[in-house]
Structure formats: structure tokens, C-alpha cells
Coordinates of C-alpha atoms in Angstrom, one line a residue:
Chain A
M72 CA 0.0 -6.2 -30.9
S73 CA -1.1 -4.1 -28.0
S74 CA -4.4 -2.2 -27.6
E75 CA -6.1 0.0 -25.1
V76 CA -8.5 -2.9 -24.3
Q77 CA -5.6 -5.3 -23.9
D78 CA -3.8 -3.0 -21.5
K79 CA -6.9 -2.4 -19.4
V80 CA -7.8 -6.1 -19.2
I81 CA -4.3 -7.1 -18.2
E82 CA -4.2 -4.3 -15.6
I83 CA -7.5 -5.7 -14.1
I84 CA -6.2 -9.3 -14.1
A85 CA -2.9 -8.3 -12.7
E86 CA -4.6 -6.4 -9.8
Q87 CA -6.8 -9.5 -9.1
A88 CA -3.8 -11.8 -9.1
V89 CA -1.7 -9.3 -7.1
L90 CA 1.0 -9.3 -9.8
E91 CA 2.9 -6.7 -11.7
V92 CA 1.3 -5.9 -15.1
S93 CA 4.6 -7.1 -16.8
D94 CA 4.1 -10.6 -15.2
V95 CA 0.8 -11.2 -16.9
K96 CA 1.5 -12.9 -20.2
L97 CA -1.1 -13.4 -22.9
D98 CA -0.5 -17.2 -23.0
A99 CA -1.0 -17.6 -19.2
T100 CA -4.2 -19.3 -18.0
L101 CA -6.1 -17.9 -15.0
E102 CA -5.1 -20.9 -13.1
D103 CA -1.4 -20.1 -13.8
L104 CA -2.0 -16.7 -12.3
G105 CA -3.7 -18.1 -9.2
I106 CA -7.2 -16.6 -10.0
D107 CA -10.0 -18.8 -8.6
S108 CA -13.7 -18.8 -9.5
M109 CA -14.4 -15.9 -7.2
G110 CA -11.5 -14.0 -8.6
L111 CA -12.8 -14.6 -12.1
V112 CA -16.3 -13.2 -11.4
E113 CA -14.7 -10.2 -9.6
S114 CA -12.5 -9.6 -12.7
I115 CA -15.5 -9.9 -15.0
F116 CA -17.3 -7.3 -12.9
A117 CA -14.3 -5.0 -13.1
I118 CA -14.1 -5.4 -16.9
E119 CA -17.8 -4.7 -17.2
E120 CA -17.4 -1.6 -15.2
A121 CA -14.3 -0.4 -17.1
F122 CA -15.7 -0.8 -20.5
D123 CA -19.4 -0.4 -19.7
I124 CA -20.3 -3.7 -21.4
Q125 CA -22.2 -6.9 -20.5
V126 CA -20.1 -10.0 -20.5
P127 CA -22.1 -13.2 -21.1
F128 CA -20.8 -15.5 -18.4
N129 CA -22.4 -18.1 -16.2
A130 CA -20.1 -19.5 -13.5
N131 CA -22.1 -22.8 -13.5
E132 CA -21.0 -23.7 -17.0
P133 CA -18.0 -21.7 -18.0
E134 CA -17.0 -24.1 -20.8
K135 CA -20.4 -23.5 -22.5
S136 CA -20.1 -19.8 -22.2
E137 CA -19.6 -17.7 -25.4
F138 CA -16.9 -15.9 -23.4
D139 CA -13.6 -17.7 -23.9
I140 CA -11.5 -17.6 -20.7
S141 CA -8.9 -20.3 -21.7
S142 CA -6.1 -17.7 -21.5
V143 CA -5.4 -14.1 -20.9
G144 CA -5.1 -13.6 -24.7
A145 CA -8.4 -15.3 -25.3
I146 CA -10.1 -13.0 -22.7
V147 CA -8.6 -10.0 -24.4
T148 CA -9.8 -11.1 -27.8
A149 CA -13.3 -11.8 -26.4
I150 CA -13.5 -8.4 -24.7
E151 CA -12.3 -6.6 -27.8
A152 CA -15.1 -8.3 -29.7
L153 CA -17.7 -7.4 -27.0
V154 CA -16.5 -3.8 -26.9
A155 CA -16.8 -3.5 -30.7
E156 CA -20.2 -5.2 -30.7
Q157 CA -21.7 -3.3 -27.8
K158 CA -20.0 0.1 -28.2
G159 CA -19.9 0.1 -32.0
T160 CA -16.2 1.0 -32.1
Chain B
M10 CA -23.4 -32.7 32.0
H11 CA -20.2 -30.8 31.4
R12 CA -19.4 -27.5 33.0
V13 CA -18.7 -24.5 30.7
V14 CA -16.2 -21.7 31.4
I15 CA -15.1 -18.5 29.5
T16 CA -11.4 -18.4 28.6
G17 CA -11.3 -15.6 26.2
M18 CA -13.1 -12.3 25.3
G19 CA -12.8 -9.7 22.6
T20 CA -14.7 -6.7 21.5
I21 CA -14.8 -3.5 19.4
N22 CA -17.5 -1.0 20.1
A23 CA -18.0 2.7 20.6
L24 CA -16.1 2.6 23.9
G25 CA -13.0 1.0 22.5
T26 CA -11.3 -1.3 20.1
D27 CA -10.5 -4.0 22.7
V28 CA -11.6 -5.4 26.0
P29 CA -9.2 -3.5 28.3
T30 CA -10.3 -0.1 26.9
T31 CA -14.0 -1.0 27.1
L32 CA -13.7 -2.2 30.7
E33 CA -11.9 1.0 31.6
A34 CA -14.7 3.0 30.1
F35 CA -17.2 0.9 32.2
R36 CA -15.2 1.8 35.3
E37 CA -15.1 5.5 34.4
G38 CA -18.7 5.6 33.3
R39 CA -17.6 7.1 30.0
C40 CA -20.1 7.7 27.2
G41 CA -19.3 6.6 23.7
I42 CA -22.4 8.1 22.1
G43 CA -22.0 11.1 19.9
P44 CA -23.0 12.7 16.6
L45 CA -23.3 10.1 13.7
E46 CA -21.0 10.5 10.8
F47 CA -21.9 9.0 7.5
R48 CA -23.4 9.9 4.1
D49 CA -26.8 11.6 4.1
V50 CA -26.9 11.9 8.0
E51 CA -28.4 15.4 7.5
R52 CA -31.6 13.7 6.1
L53 CA -32.1 11.9 9.4
S54 CA -34.0 13.2 12.4
I55 CA -32.0 10.9 14.7
R56 CA -28.4 11.9 14.5
I57 CA -26.6 10.3 17.5
G58 CA -25.3 6.8 18.0
G59 CA -22.6 4.7 19.5
Q60 CA -20.4 4.6 16.4
V61 CA -17.0 3.0 16.2
R62 CA -14.9 6.1 15.4
D63 CA -11.6 6.4 13.6
Y64 CA -12.0 2.9 12.3
D65 CA -9.6 2.1 9.4
P66 CA -10.4 -1.3 7.9
E67 CA -7.1 -1.2 6.0
A68 CA -5.2 -1.3 9.2
S69 CA -6.5 -4.8 9.8
F70 CA -7.5 -6.3 6.5
N71 CA -6.1 -6.5 3.0
R72 CA -8.0 -5.2 -0.1
Q73 CA -9.4 -8.6 -1.0
Q74 CA -10.7 -9.2 2.5
I75 CA -12.3 -5.8 2.6
A76 CA -14.1 -6.6 -0.7
L77 CA -15.6 -9.7 1.0
Y78 CA -16.1 -8.5 4.6
D79 CA -19.1 -6.2 5.5
R80 CA -18.4 -4.0 8.5
F81 CA -20.3 -6.4 10.8
T82 CA -18.0 -9.2 9.7
Q83 CA -14.9 -7.1 10.2
F84 CA -15.9 -6.2 13.7
T85 CA -16.6 -9.9 14.5
L86 CA -13.2 -11.0 13.2
L87 CA -11.4 -8.4 15.2
A88 CA -13.2 -9.4 18.4
A89 CA -12.7 -13.1 17.7
Q90 CA -9.0 -12.5 17.2
E91 CA -8.7 -10.8 20.6
A92 CA -10.7 -13.6 22.3
V93 CA -8.8 -16.5 20.7
G94 CA -5.5 -14.8 21.4
Q95 CA -6.4 -14.4 25.1
S96 CA -7.6 -18.1 25.4
G97 CA -4.2 -19.3 24.0
L98 CA -6.1 -21.9 21.9
S99 CA -5.2 -23.0 18.4
F100 CA -7.5 -25.3 16.5
A101 CA -6.3 -28.5 14.8
G102 CA -7.3 -32.2 14.5
E103 CA -9.8 -33.5 17.0
L104 CA -10.2 -30.1 18.8
A105 CA -11.0 -28.3 15.5
A106 CA -13.6 -31.0 14.7
R107 CA -15.2 -30.5 18.1
S108 CA -15.2 -26.7 18.0
G109 CA -17.5 -24.2 16.3
V110 CA -19.0 -20.8 16.1
V111 CA -22.5 -19.5 17.1
L112 CA -23.0 -15.8 16.6
G113 CA -25.9 -13.4 16.9
T114 CA -26.8 -10.6 14.5
A115 CA -30.2 -9.1 13.7
G116 CA -29.4 -7.4 10.4
G117 CA -26.2 -9.0 9.0
G118 CA -24.6 -6.9 6.3
V119 CA -26.9 -3.9 6.5
T120 CA -24.4 -1.4 5.1
T121 CA -23.8 -3.7 2.1
W122 CA -27.6 -3.8 1.4
D123 CA -27.7 0.0 1.9
E124 CA -24.7 0.8 -0.4
N125 CA -25.9 -1.5 -3.2
Y126 CA -29.6 -0.4 -3.1
R127 CA -28.2 3.1 -3.5
T128 CA -26.2 1.9 -6.5
V129 CA -29.2 0.4 -8.3
Y130 CA -32.0 2.7 -7.2
E131 CA -30.4 6.1 -6.6
E132 CA -27.6 5.9 -9.1
G133 CA -29.6 3.9 -11.6
K134 CA -26.8 1.4 -12.2
N135 CA -27.6 -2.1 -13.4
R136 CA -24.6 -3.9 -12.1
V137 CA -23.5 -4.7 -8.6
H138 CA -20.3 -6.3 -7.3
P139 CA -20.2 -10.1 -7.4
F140 CA -19.6 -10.4 -3.7
V141 CA -22.8 -8.6 -2.5
V142 CA -24.5 -11.9 -1.4
P143 CA -21.6 -13.5 0.4
K144 CA -20.9 -10.1 2.1
L145 CA -24.4 -9.4 3.3
M146 CA -25.6 -12.8 4.4
N147 CA -26.3 -13.1 8.1
N148 CA -23.9 -16.0 8.6
A149 CA -21.0 -14.3 6.8
A150 CA -19.4 -13.4 10.1
A151 CA -19.7 -16.9 11.6
S152 CA -18.4 -18.5 8.5
H153 CA -15.4 -16.2 8.3
V154 CA -14.6 -16.9 12.0
S155 CA -14.8 -20.6 11.3
M156 CA -12.5 -20.2 8.3
T157 CA -10.0 -17.9 10.0
H158 CA -9.7 -20.1 13.1
N159 CA -10.2 -23.6 11.5
L160 CA -13.4 -24.4 13.5
K161 CA -14.9 -27.4 11.9
G162 CA -17.8 -28.3 14.3
P163 CA -21.3 -26.8 14.4
S164 CA -21.4 -23.2 13.2
F165 CA -24.5 -21.1 12.6
T166 CA -26.1 -17.7 13.2
V167 CA -29.0 -16.8 15.4
A168 CA -31.3 -13.9 14.5
T169 CA -33.6 -12.9 17.3
A170 CA -33.4 -9.1 17.0
C171 CA -32.1 -7.6 20.3
A172 CA -31.7 -11.0 22.0
S173 CA -29.6 -12.6 19.2
S174 CA -26.3 -12.6 21.1
N175 CA -27.9 -14.0 24.2
H176 CA -29.6 -16.7 22.3
A177 CA -26.3 -17.5 20.4
M178 CA -24.3 -17.7 23.7
G179 CA -27.1 -19.9 25.1
Q180 CA -26.7 -22.3 22.2
A181 CA -22.9 -22.3 22.6
F182 CA -23.3 -23.1 26.3
Q183 CA -25.7 -26.0 25.6
L184 CA -23.5 -27.4 22.9
I185 CA -20.6 -27.7 25.3
R186 CA -22.7 -28.7 28.3
S187 CA -24.3 -31.6 26.4
G188 CA -20.9 -32.9 25.3
M189 CA -21.3 -32.2 21.6
C190 CA -18.5 -29.6 21.5
T191 CA -15.3 -28.8 23.4
V192 CA -14.9 -25.1 22.5
M193 CA -17.3 -22.6 21.0
L194 CA -16.7 -19.1 19.8
T195 CA -19.8 -17.1 20.5
G196 CA -21.3 -13.7 20.9
G197 CA -22.5 -11.4 18.2
S198 CA -22.2 -8.3 16.2
E199 CA -24.2 -5.6 14.5
S200 CA -23.5 -2.6 12.2
M201 CA -26.6 -0.8 11.0
L202 CA -25.3 2.7 11.5
C203 CA -25.8 3.8 7.9
F204 CA -28.5 6.0 6.4
G205 CA -31.0 3.2 5.6
G206 CA -30.3 1.4 8.9
V207 CA -31.0 4.4 11.1
K208 CA -33.9 5.6 8.9
A209 CA -35.7 2.3 9.4
W210 CA -35.4 2.7 13.2
E211 CA -36.5 6.3 13.0
G212 CA -39.8 5.2 11.6
L213 CA -40.6 3.3 14.7
R214 CA -40.4 6.5 16.8
V215 CA -38.6 4.9 19.8
M216 CA -35.3 6.6 19.3
S217 CA -33.9 9.4 21.5
K218 CA -32.5 12.5 19.8
D219 CA -30.2 13.4 22.7
A220 CA -29.1 10.5 25.0
C221 CA -29.8 7.0 26.3
R222 CA -31.0 7.3 29.9
P223 CA -32.1 3.9 31.1
F224 CA -34.4 3.8 34.1
S225 CA -34.4 7.6 34.5
A226 CA -37.8 9.2 34.7
N227 CA -36.9 11.6 31.8
R228 CA -35.7 8.8 29.5
N229 CA -36.9 9.4 25.9
G230 CA -35.8 6.4 23.9
M231 CA -33.0 4.2 22.7
V232 CA -29.8 5.1 21.0
Q233 CA -28.2 2.7 18.5
G234 CA -24.7 1.4 18.8
E235 CA -22.5 -0.9 16.7
G236 CA -19.6 -3.3 17.1
A237 CA -19.0 -6.9 18.2
G238 CA -18.3 -9.1 21.3
V239 CA -16.9 -12.6 21.0
F240 CA -16.1 -15.1 23.7
V241 CA -14.4 -18.4 24.0
F242 CA -16.6 -20.8 25.8
E243 CA -14.7 -24.0 26.8
E244 CA -15.5 -27.2 28.5
M245 CA -14.2 -26.7 32.1
E246 CA -12.0 -29.8 32.4
H247 CA -10.4 -29.1 29.0
A248 CA -9.6 -25.6 30.1
K249 CA -8.2 -26.7 33.5
K250 CA -6.1 -29.5 31.9
R251 CA -4.3 -26.9 29.7
G252 CA -3.9 -24.4 32.6
A253 CA -6.0 -21.8 30.9
T254 CA -7.0 -18.6 32.8
I255 CA -10.8 -18.9 33.5
L256 CA -12.6 -15.6 33.4
A257 CA -16.1 -16.9 34.6
E258 CA -18.3 -19.9 34.5
V259 CA -21.5 -20.0 32.5
I260 CA -24.0 -21.8 34.8
G261 CA -27.5 -21.3 33.3
F262 CA -29.6 -20.2 30.4
A263 CA -33.3 -19.8 29.7
M264 CA -35.4 -18.6 26.9
T265 CA -39.1 -17.8 26.7
S266 CA -41.5 -16.3 24.2
D267 CA -44.2 -13.8 25.1
A268 CA -46.5 -15.1 22.3
A269 CA -48.2 -11.7 22.6
D270 CA -47.0 -8.7 20.7
I271 CA -44.5 -8.0 18.0
V272 CA -43.0 -4.9 19.7
M273 CA -44.4 -4.5 23.3
P274 CA -42.5 -6.3 26.0
S275 CA -44.2 -8.6 28.5
Q276 CA -43.5 -8.7 32.2
Q277 CA -44.5 -12.3 32.4
G278 CA -42.4 -13.4 29.5
A279 CA -39.3 -11.6 30.9
A280 CA -39.9 -12.9 34.4
R281 CA -40.2 -16.5 33.2
A282 CA -36.9 -16.2 31.4
I283 CA -35.1 -14.7 34.5
R284 CA -36.6 -17.4 36.8
G285 CA -35.7 -20.1 34.2
A286 CA -32.1 -19.0 34.1
M287 CA -31.9 -19.2 37.9
Q288 CA -33.5 -22.6 37.9
D289 CA -31.2 -23.9 35.2
A290 CA -28.2 -22.5 37.2
K291 CA -29.6 -24.0 40.4
V292 CA -29.3 -20.7 42.3
N293 CA -31.7 -18.8 44.5
P294 CA -32.6 -15.2 43.9
E295 CA -30.6 -14.3 47.1
Q296 CA -27.4 -15.4 45.3
I297 CA -27.8 -12.9 42.5
G298 CA -25.5 -9.9 43.1
Y299 CA -25.8 -8.1 39.8
I300 CA -28.0 -8.1 36.7
N301 CA -26.9 -6.6 33.4
A302 CA -30.2 -5.2 32.3
H303 CA -31.6 -5.1 28.8
G304 CA -32.3 -1.4 29.8
T305 CA -32.9 0.2 26.4
G306 CA -34.0 3.6 27.7
T307 CA -37.5 3.3 26.2
A308 CA -40.5 4.0 28.4
A309 CA -41.9 0.5 27.8
N310 CA -38.8 -1.7 28.3
D311 CA -37.4 -0.2 31.4
K312 CA -40.6 -0.3 33.5
T313 CA -41.5 -3.8 32.3
E314 CA -38.0 -5.1 33.0
C315 CA -38.0 -3.7 36.5
A316 CA -41.4 -5.3 37.2
A317 CA -40.1 -8.6 35.8
V318 CA -37.0 -8.5 38.0
A319 CA -39.2 -7.7 41.0
D320 CA -41.5 -10.5 40.1
A321 CA -38.7 -13.1 39.6
L322 CA -36.4 -12.1 42.5
G323 CA -39.1 -11.2 45.1
H324 CA -37.8 -9.3 48.1
H325 CA -34.2 -9.7 46.9
A326 CA -35.0 -7.3 44.0
D327 CA -34.5 -4.5 46.4
A328 CA -31.0 -5.6 47.2
V329 CA -29.7 -6.6 43.8
M330 CA -27.7 -4.1 41.6
I331 CA -29.0 -3.8 38.1
S332 CA -27.4 -1.5 35.4
S333 CA -27.7 -0.8 31.7
T334 CA -24.4 -0.2 29.9
K335 CA -26.4 0.7 26.8
S336 CA -26.2 4.2 28.3
M337 CA -22.5 4.1 27.3
H338 CA -22.1 2.0 24.2
G339 CA -25.7 2.3 22.8
H340 CA -27.9 -0.6 21.8
L341 CA -25.9 -2.9 19.6
I342 CA -29.2 -4.7 18.6
G343 CA -28.1 -8.3 17.7
G344 CA -24.6 -7.8 19.2
T345 CA -25.7 -6.1 22.4
G346 CA -25.8 -9.1 24.8
A347 CA -22.2 -10.0 23.8
V348 CA -20.8 -6.5 24.6
E349 CA -22.9 -6.5 27.8
L350 CA -21.5 -9.8 29.0
L351 CA -18.2 -8.0 29.4
A352 CA -19.9 -6.0 32.2
C353 CA -20.9 -9.3 33.8
I354 CA -17.3 -10.5 33.7
L355 CA -16.1 -7.2 35.1
A356 CA -18.4 -7.6 38.0
L357 CA -17.4 -11.2 38.7
R358 CA -13.7 -11.0 38.1
D359 CA -12.8 -7.5 39.1
G360 CA -15.6 -6.7 41.6
I361 CA -16.6 -3.6 39.6
I362 CA -20.2 -2.9 38.8
A363 CA -20.6 -0.8 35.6
P364 CA -23.0 2.1 36.1
T365 CA -26.1 3.2 34.3
I366 CA -25.0 6.7 33.1
G367 CA -27.2 9.5 32.1
Y368 CA -29.4 8.9 35.1
E369 CA -31.1 12.1 36.1
E370 CA -34.5 11.5 37.8
P371 CA -35.8 8.6 39.8
D372 CA -38.8 6.8 38.2
P373 CA -41.2 5.1 40.7
E374 CA -41.8 2.5 38.1
C375 CA -38.0 1.7 38.0
A376 CA -37.4 1.7 41.8
L377 CA -34.4 -0.7 41.8
D378 CA -30.7 0.0 42.5
V379 CA -29.7 0.9 39.0
V380 CA -26.1 1.9 40.0
P381 CA -26.6 5.5 38.8
N382 CA -23.9 7.3 37.0
V383 CA -20.9 6.0 39.0
A384 CA -19.3 2.5 39.0
R385 CA -19.3 0.7 42.3
E386 CA -17.0 -1.8 44.0
A387 CA -18.9 -4.9 45.1
K388 CA -18.1 -8.5 45.5
V389 CA -20.6 -10.6 43.6
D390 CA -20.7 -14.3 43.0
V391 CA -23.6 -14.8 40.6
V392 CA -24.8 -12.5 37.8
L393 CA -27.5 -12.5 35.2
S394 CA -27.6 -10.9 31.8
N395 CA -31.0 -10.0 30.3
A396 CA -32.0 -9.6 26.7
F397 CA -35.6 -9.1 25.6
A398 CA -36.2 -8.8 21.9
F399 CA -38.9 -7.4 19.6
G400 CA -41.1 -10.3 18.7
G401 CA -41.3 -11.2 22.4
L402 CA -38.2 -13.4 22.5
N403 CA -36.4 -13.4 25.8
A404 CA -33.0 -14.9 26.7
V405 CA -31.2 -14.7 30.0
L406 CA -27.8 -16.1 30.9
A407 CA -26.4 -16.8 34.4
L408 CA -22.7 -16.6 35.2
R409 CA -20.7 -17.4 38.3
K410 CA -17.3 -16.2 39.7
V411 CA -14.5 -18.8 39.6

């Protein structure tokens, strides 16, 4: 199932990975897509700008973060939850 | 003690985007200073500068590089590319481990600071791009040069205001002379031509509204420039063994501190640095054919500098040629000594002395041969390059023809 949030998140990740949107699959990890830690924080910045939300993420301990980055699908789910929580939609 | 030679040079500044164009401008006495063009310039009272015009970052860098490179880093990388290309060097293995980068900058990523302060203060946003810190840090340019060219030895950045580049090149010289390194990329860059950068200088009330006229009696201040100059300094035997073209030899360096005033220059401090560079180079005043002056066009610098030169060179001060190319490219602050070293190489290699343009009226307090307005042909064997910084930090280099 596609959503506006999903499309935008995938677009941001695709741009960061220098890939076509169609090449970014939900089950892919950031590593699969060649996005390193700098690329990750840049993507989070772009996501925050796009949705006007705060993403709780500390690059020192990504595994302890409430924000699940284990796959593109997990990121989309997390962003959908954050948008709903912070924007009340 | 190892001897040190220059085997590559690169630049981008208001006079041109490479060395040949810049040297041509020096020969022609062309002025690169003009109206500043950037956001909010109408709120400044100083509206001229030596700006790098028609600059398109996308012609040289990809989107991800631009996100990470402040303008001062971009300028540095372009100049470094030209210098390394000319030297014919590529860095791998033992040579990479024995080569490094020492660069000067006074402000580092000033435009990055400016743009992001604007974002959070003026626009009231609470979020900035994640690369703000790696983009604005003073060592960003040196680090990117080391990464781009695989230089794995000592790399660092020197910040001594207007003497940054000369101090940096002095360190590079000493690292090779002492045997610690084989090749050093060195020089400096600056890019503070943005609203906040010029506004800060405006506050000091030392800037000219119309032109930079060093040594001229009607001079009325400095004009800021921007850009970069990068050189390949190489241990002489290493350069000879590989048949490199040698542009000049670096033969001496001295640095002194006035320990007196945070902005006013000192004749004694400057003279000690000039004398020190000659002693280090083991040359007499009579051997000096040309001095690239600090020559900022301020009332205080130019008369103090002329007095210091007269003091250090004695009778020979009347015979030496001394010019300030800041009249053409503006004052590049932390990058200025690097761009000015090009005029030293032009003098040694091509026998052309770059002029002091904008010279209109003799000043009895600057009664030296300042090569007014028109370049001159002259054979010179040894030259000096002066840099005297705010904070009373002086650095002078000596070069010889090869």
C-alpha cells in the first residue's frame, strides 16, 4: 500500500542514493542502497524539512533510537507514525 | 638540511580562474575589483571587492560535493587540482605517507556561517543542514585536499589572519627542509565576500569605498578579495630525480610577533621578519631584487611597511622594486600570501615585475620604487614576500630563481 508519506520518503532516499525511485524497494536496507552515516543524517534532515517534523535520532547509538532504520519500509512506517503524532493527521 | 623547490601552482581569484590568466592580468596591470554582487549588498556601505565572478560550482563539483564544500573549500580544491596537475605528481605508497597539506585561512567557511545564522535568526527556523560543521570548519579545505589527492602525512590549517598563507607556506617549507616530508601542498584560501563577512570589516572603518591604491598618497583603505592559491613544495632532489619542471626555490622564512597592538602594525616587528628571512636564506640585502609587499592600501600599513623595508634593507631599499598586487585582486585575507606568491614566481621565472596599480600621488612616507601602474621587465634572482597580520604576526618568505 502506497501513501503520500511513503512516496516522499522514497523520493528522498532515492535522491540520496542517486537511484531511480523505482529502484528503491521497501525491503532494502540503507546499506543495500549505499547510504552511509552521513547520507543517513542528510536524509533525516530532508525528511524533517519535507514533513516539518522532528525525528528522534542520535547517530551515536542508532540501535537504541526509537526511530527504526532497519529498512526503507521501517523508515516509512516510523515517519508515518511521527507525522500522525506531530501533525495530528 | 634539504632544499625545497616549487613544482606546481594553482589559483582562482578575481583576476582569473587559473595561473596563466592571473599572470597575464599581472602583466597587463588589470584590475579585478568591482561592484560586489550578493544578497543584501544594498545594506552595506562598502560595496566593492575582488569577487570571483561568473563562478558556477556545478561546473566542477557534483551535488553531494557542493553540499559538503563551502566556497573557500571549492576554491582550494580547484587551485590544488591545477597545482598537482602541473607538478605531474600522483600520491601513493611511501610518497603519500611522506606528503601532506598545510593551508592558511582566517575565517574558514564564513559563507556557511552567514547562511545558517540567517536561517536560524532571520528566518526563525530551528533546523540546519547536518553538514554545517564539517563545511565551515577551518580545516575543511586542507582535509578535502588530503582526501582528494591521497596525502597521508602531516596536514593542518594555520589561522594568523592576513599572514595565514605565509605562515602555512613557511611550515610546509620547514617540514620538507627538516626531512620530515617529501612533498607538501600549501598556500591558502578565503571567501568572506558575503553580507556578514563584509559587514564585520565595515565596522573597523579601514575599507575603501572606491579602490585599493597601495602606497599612493590618496589611498583610503583596503578592498577585500576572495579565492585561493595552492603550491606544490617538493624536496629538490626528489623533483630533480623525476625530471620535474622547477618554478622557483624556497630559500628562507622568518616569523616574528610585535607583542604590541591587536591592529596597529609595527615597523620593528615587520623589519625583524624581513631581516630574519634574509638571514635564514643566507642572502644580503643587495641580492634582493623584488619584494611583494603586504601593501594593503591602508594609511597605517603602507607607511609602516616602507619604513620596515628601509630599516631591513638599508641603502639597498632605494634600489629594490616593491609592489602590491592587492591593488588588482584585493586583499584575500588568509589566502592573500598564496596568490601574491604567484607574482614572486612571475618575477623570478619570467622576469616580469607585477605593478602596483591605482597609484596616483607619491607619498613621502612611501618613497620606494613601488612599480607604479605598469609592469616592468627586470632580471631578479632573489625575492621576498611580506605578510603582516592583525594581532602583530609577521611572516616573510624568500625565494630564488632556479
